Coordinates of C-alpha atoms in Angstrom, one line a residue:
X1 CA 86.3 49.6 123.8
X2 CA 88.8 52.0 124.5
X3 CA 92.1 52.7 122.6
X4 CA 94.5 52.1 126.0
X5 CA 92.5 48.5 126.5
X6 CA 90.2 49.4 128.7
X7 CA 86.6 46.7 127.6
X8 CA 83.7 48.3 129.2
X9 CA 80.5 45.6 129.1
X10 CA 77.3 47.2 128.3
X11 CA 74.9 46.2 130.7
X12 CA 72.0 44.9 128.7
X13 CA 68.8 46.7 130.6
X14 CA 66.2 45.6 128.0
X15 CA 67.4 41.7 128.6
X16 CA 67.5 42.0 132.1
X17 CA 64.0 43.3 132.4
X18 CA 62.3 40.8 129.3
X19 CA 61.1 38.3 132.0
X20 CA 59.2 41.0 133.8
X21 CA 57.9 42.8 130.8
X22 CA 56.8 39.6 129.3
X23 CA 54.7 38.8 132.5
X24 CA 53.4 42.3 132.1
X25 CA 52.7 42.2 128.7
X26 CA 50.5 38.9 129.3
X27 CA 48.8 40.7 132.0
X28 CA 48.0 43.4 129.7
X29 CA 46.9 40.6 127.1
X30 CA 44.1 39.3 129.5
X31 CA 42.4 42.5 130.7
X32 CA 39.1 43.4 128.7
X33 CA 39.5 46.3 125.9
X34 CA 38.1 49.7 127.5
X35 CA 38.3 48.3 131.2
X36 CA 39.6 50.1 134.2
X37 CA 42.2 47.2 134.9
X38 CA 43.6 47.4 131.1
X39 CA 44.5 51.2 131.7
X40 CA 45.9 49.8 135.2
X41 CA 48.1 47.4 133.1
X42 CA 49.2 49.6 130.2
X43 CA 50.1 52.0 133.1
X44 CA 52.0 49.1 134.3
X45 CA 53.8 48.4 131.3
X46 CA 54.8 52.3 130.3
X47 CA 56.1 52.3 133.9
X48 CA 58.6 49.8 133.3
X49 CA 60.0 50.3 129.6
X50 CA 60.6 53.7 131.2
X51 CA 62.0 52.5 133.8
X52 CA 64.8 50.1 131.3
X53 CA 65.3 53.5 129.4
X54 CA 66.3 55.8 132.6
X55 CA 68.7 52.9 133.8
X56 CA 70.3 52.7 130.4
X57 CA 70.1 56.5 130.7
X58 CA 71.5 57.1 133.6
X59 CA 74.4 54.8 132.9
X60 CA 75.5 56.4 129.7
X61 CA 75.9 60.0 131.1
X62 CA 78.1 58.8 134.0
X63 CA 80.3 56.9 131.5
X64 CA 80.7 60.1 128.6
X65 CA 81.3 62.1 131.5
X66 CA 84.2 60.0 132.5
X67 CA 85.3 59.9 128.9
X68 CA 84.8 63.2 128.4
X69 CA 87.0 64.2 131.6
X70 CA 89.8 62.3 131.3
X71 CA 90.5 62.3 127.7
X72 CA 91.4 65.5 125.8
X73 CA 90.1 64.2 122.3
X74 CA 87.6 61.6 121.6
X75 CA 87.0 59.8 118.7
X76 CA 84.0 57.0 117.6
X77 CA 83.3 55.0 114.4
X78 CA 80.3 56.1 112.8
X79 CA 78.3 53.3 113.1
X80 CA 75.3 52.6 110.3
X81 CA 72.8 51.8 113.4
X82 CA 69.9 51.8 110.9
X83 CA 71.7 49.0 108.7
X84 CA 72.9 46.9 112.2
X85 CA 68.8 47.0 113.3
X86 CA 67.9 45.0 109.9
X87 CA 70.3 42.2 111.0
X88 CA 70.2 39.6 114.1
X89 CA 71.8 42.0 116.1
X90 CA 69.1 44.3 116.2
X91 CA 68.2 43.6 119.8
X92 CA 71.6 43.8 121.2
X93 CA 71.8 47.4 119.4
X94 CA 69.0 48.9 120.1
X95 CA 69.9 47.7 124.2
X96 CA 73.5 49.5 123.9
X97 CA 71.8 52.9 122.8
X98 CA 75.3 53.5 120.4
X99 CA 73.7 56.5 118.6
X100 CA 72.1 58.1 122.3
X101 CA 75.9 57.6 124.1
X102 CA 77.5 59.3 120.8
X103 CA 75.5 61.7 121.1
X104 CA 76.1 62.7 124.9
X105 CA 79.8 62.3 124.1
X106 CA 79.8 65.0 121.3
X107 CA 77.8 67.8 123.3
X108 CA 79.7 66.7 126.3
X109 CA 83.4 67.2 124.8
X110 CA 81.6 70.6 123.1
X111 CA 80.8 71.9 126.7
X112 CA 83.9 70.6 128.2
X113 CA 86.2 72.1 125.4
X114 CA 87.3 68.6 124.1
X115 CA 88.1 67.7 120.8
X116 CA 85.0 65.2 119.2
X117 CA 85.3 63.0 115.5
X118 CA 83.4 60.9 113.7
X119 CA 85.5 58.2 111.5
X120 CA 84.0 57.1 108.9
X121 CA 81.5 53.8 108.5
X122 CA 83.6 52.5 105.8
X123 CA 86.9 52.9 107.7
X124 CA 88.6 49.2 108.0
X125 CA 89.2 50.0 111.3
X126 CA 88.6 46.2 112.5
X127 CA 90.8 44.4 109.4
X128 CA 93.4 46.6 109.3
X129 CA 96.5 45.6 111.2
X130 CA 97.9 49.0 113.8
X131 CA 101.3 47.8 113.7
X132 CA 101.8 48.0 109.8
X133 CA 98.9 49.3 108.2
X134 CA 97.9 46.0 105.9
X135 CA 94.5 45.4 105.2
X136 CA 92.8 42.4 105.2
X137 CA 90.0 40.6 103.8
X138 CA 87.0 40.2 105.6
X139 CA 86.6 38.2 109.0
X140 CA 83.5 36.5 110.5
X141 CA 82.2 38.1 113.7
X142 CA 83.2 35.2 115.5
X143 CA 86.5 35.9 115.0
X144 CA 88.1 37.7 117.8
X145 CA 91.4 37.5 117.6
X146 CA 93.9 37.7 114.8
X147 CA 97.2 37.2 114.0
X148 CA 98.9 40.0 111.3
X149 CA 101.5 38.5 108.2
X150 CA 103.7 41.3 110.0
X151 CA 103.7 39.4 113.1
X152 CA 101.3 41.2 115.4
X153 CA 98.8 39.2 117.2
X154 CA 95.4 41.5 117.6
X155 CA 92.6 41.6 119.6
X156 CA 89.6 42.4 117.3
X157 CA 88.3 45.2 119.3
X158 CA 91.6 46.6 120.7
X159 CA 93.1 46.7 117.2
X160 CA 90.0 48.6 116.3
X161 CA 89.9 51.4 118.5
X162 CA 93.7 51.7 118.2
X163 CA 92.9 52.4 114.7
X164 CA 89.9 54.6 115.0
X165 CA 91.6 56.8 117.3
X166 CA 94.9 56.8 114.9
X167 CA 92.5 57.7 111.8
X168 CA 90.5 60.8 114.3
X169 CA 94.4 62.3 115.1
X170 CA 95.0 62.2 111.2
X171 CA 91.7 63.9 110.2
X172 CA 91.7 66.1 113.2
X173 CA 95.7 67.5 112.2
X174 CA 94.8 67.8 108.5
X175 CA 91.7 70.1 109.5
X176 CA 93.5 72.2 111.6
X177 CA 96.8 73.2 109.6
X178 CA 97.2 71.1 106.8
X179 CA 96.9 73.2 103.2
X180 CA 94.1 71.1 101.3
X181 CA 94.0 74.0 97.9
X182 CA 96.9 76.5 96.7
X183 CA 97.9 79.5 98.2
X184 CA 96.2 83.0 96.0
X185 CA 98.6 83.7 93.4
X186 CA 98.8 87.3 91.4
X187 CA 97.6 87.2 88.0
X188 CA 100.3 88.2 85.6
X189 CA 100.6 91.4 84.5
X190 CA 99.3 90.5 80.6
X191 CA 96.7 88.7 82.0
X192 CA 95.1 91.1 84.2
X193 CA 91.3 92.9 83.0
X194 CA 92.3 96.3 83.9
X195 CA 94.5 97.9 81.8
X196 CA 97.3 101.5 83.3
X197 CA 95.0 103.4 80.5
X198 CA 92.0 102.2 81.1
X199 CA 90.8 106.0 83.3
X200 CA 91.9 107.7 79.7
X201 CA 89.9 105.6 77.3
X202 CA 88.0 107.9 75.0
X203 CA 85.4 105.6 73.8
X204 CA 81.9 106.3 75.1
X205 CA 78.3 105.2 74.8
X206 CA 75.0 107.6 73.7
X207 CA 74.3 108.4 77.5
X208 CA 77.1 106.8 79.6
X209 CA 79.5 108.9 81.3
X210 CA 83.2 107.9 80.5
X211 CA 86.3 109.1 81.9
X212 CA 88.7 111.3 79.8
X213 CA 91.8 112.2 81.2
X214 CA 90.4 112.1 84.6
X215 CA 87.4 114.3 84.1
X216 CA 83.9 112.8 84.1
X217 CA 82.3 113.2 81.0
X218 CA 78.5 113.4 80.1
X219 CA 77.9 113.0 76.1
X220 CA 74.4 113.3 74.7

């Protein structure tokens, strides 16, 4: 999902190729441990996960290098992948490849000279509202639209990356002129360590040199 709109639908290799991995994987089932034919099958097999992972593959560099092109500064939530694999989901999003198209995007944009952000996981990008900035409490996942106490009626995932790309400008101008500590600021002049008569200062140490009205000074 793009912040102008723009809904691009993943194509979902691994799902599209399950009914000919599952008759290859049953192949592979039947064939006799240590036989010619298994290492046939197994070849078989390898060929065609491969195969799912250079489609996926291929798709994802064309699309980041159409981000990358057209936009000047991109910005992407930084999903917990690790967490979304423990749920039902886990399928879907290890089909999408989100942390492999990130990934292309950010050395992409670095080679290209664009501007590339991370917002945080915890950002309420999807239940806050772009239009006034309220936050709201949690929604199902089977809710897709919303409609704000403000007024605004929101797409989930529009409303999102309006608001990830909103929270990317923010972090991106504060890192780039924004004063985050105080300026250096003179210590005053009672405060200050060295003293105008310090270089005079007759007191000395058995076997230290000290400075007496300029001259260097060796006392046994």
């Amino acid at each position: 999902m793009l912040s102008d709109g723009t809904k691009v639908a993943a194509p979902k290799f691994l799902r599209r190729a399950a009914r000919r991995l599952k008759r290859l994987q049953q192949a592979l089932s039947r064939k006799q441990k240590g036989s010619a034919n298994r290492k046939k099958a197994v070849v078989k097999v390898a060929r065609a996960h491969a195969r799912v992972a250079d489609t996926r593959r291929d798709w994802q560099h064309k699309l980041s290098t159409t981000i990358i092109r057209e936009n000047q500064a991109v910005y992407v939530e930084d999903l917990c992948v690790v967490g979304l694999c423990r749920t039902r989901l886990a399928k879907s999003v290890h089909d999408a490849g989100w942390a492999q198209f990130t990934g292309m995007l950010e050395y992409k944009a670095a080679r290209y000279g664009r501007t590339f952000g991370r917002v945080d996981r915890f950002f309420p990008s999807t239940r806050m509202c772009s239009q006034c900035g309220r936050v709201n409490e949690k929604m199902a996942l089977n809710v897709r639209m919303w409609d704000c106490p403000c007024g605004a009626a929101h797409d989930r995932d529009v409303n999102a990356a309006i608001n990830v790309l909103a929270a990317g400008q923010a972090e991106s101008r504060n890192d780039r002129g924004a004063r985050v500590r105080p300026g250096l600021v003179p210590a005053p002049r009672g405060e200050a360590v060295t003293h105008p008569d310090a270089a005079c200062s007759t007191r000395s140490v058995e076997g230290i040199s000290v400075l007496q009205g300029g001259e260097d000074v060796n006392r046994p």
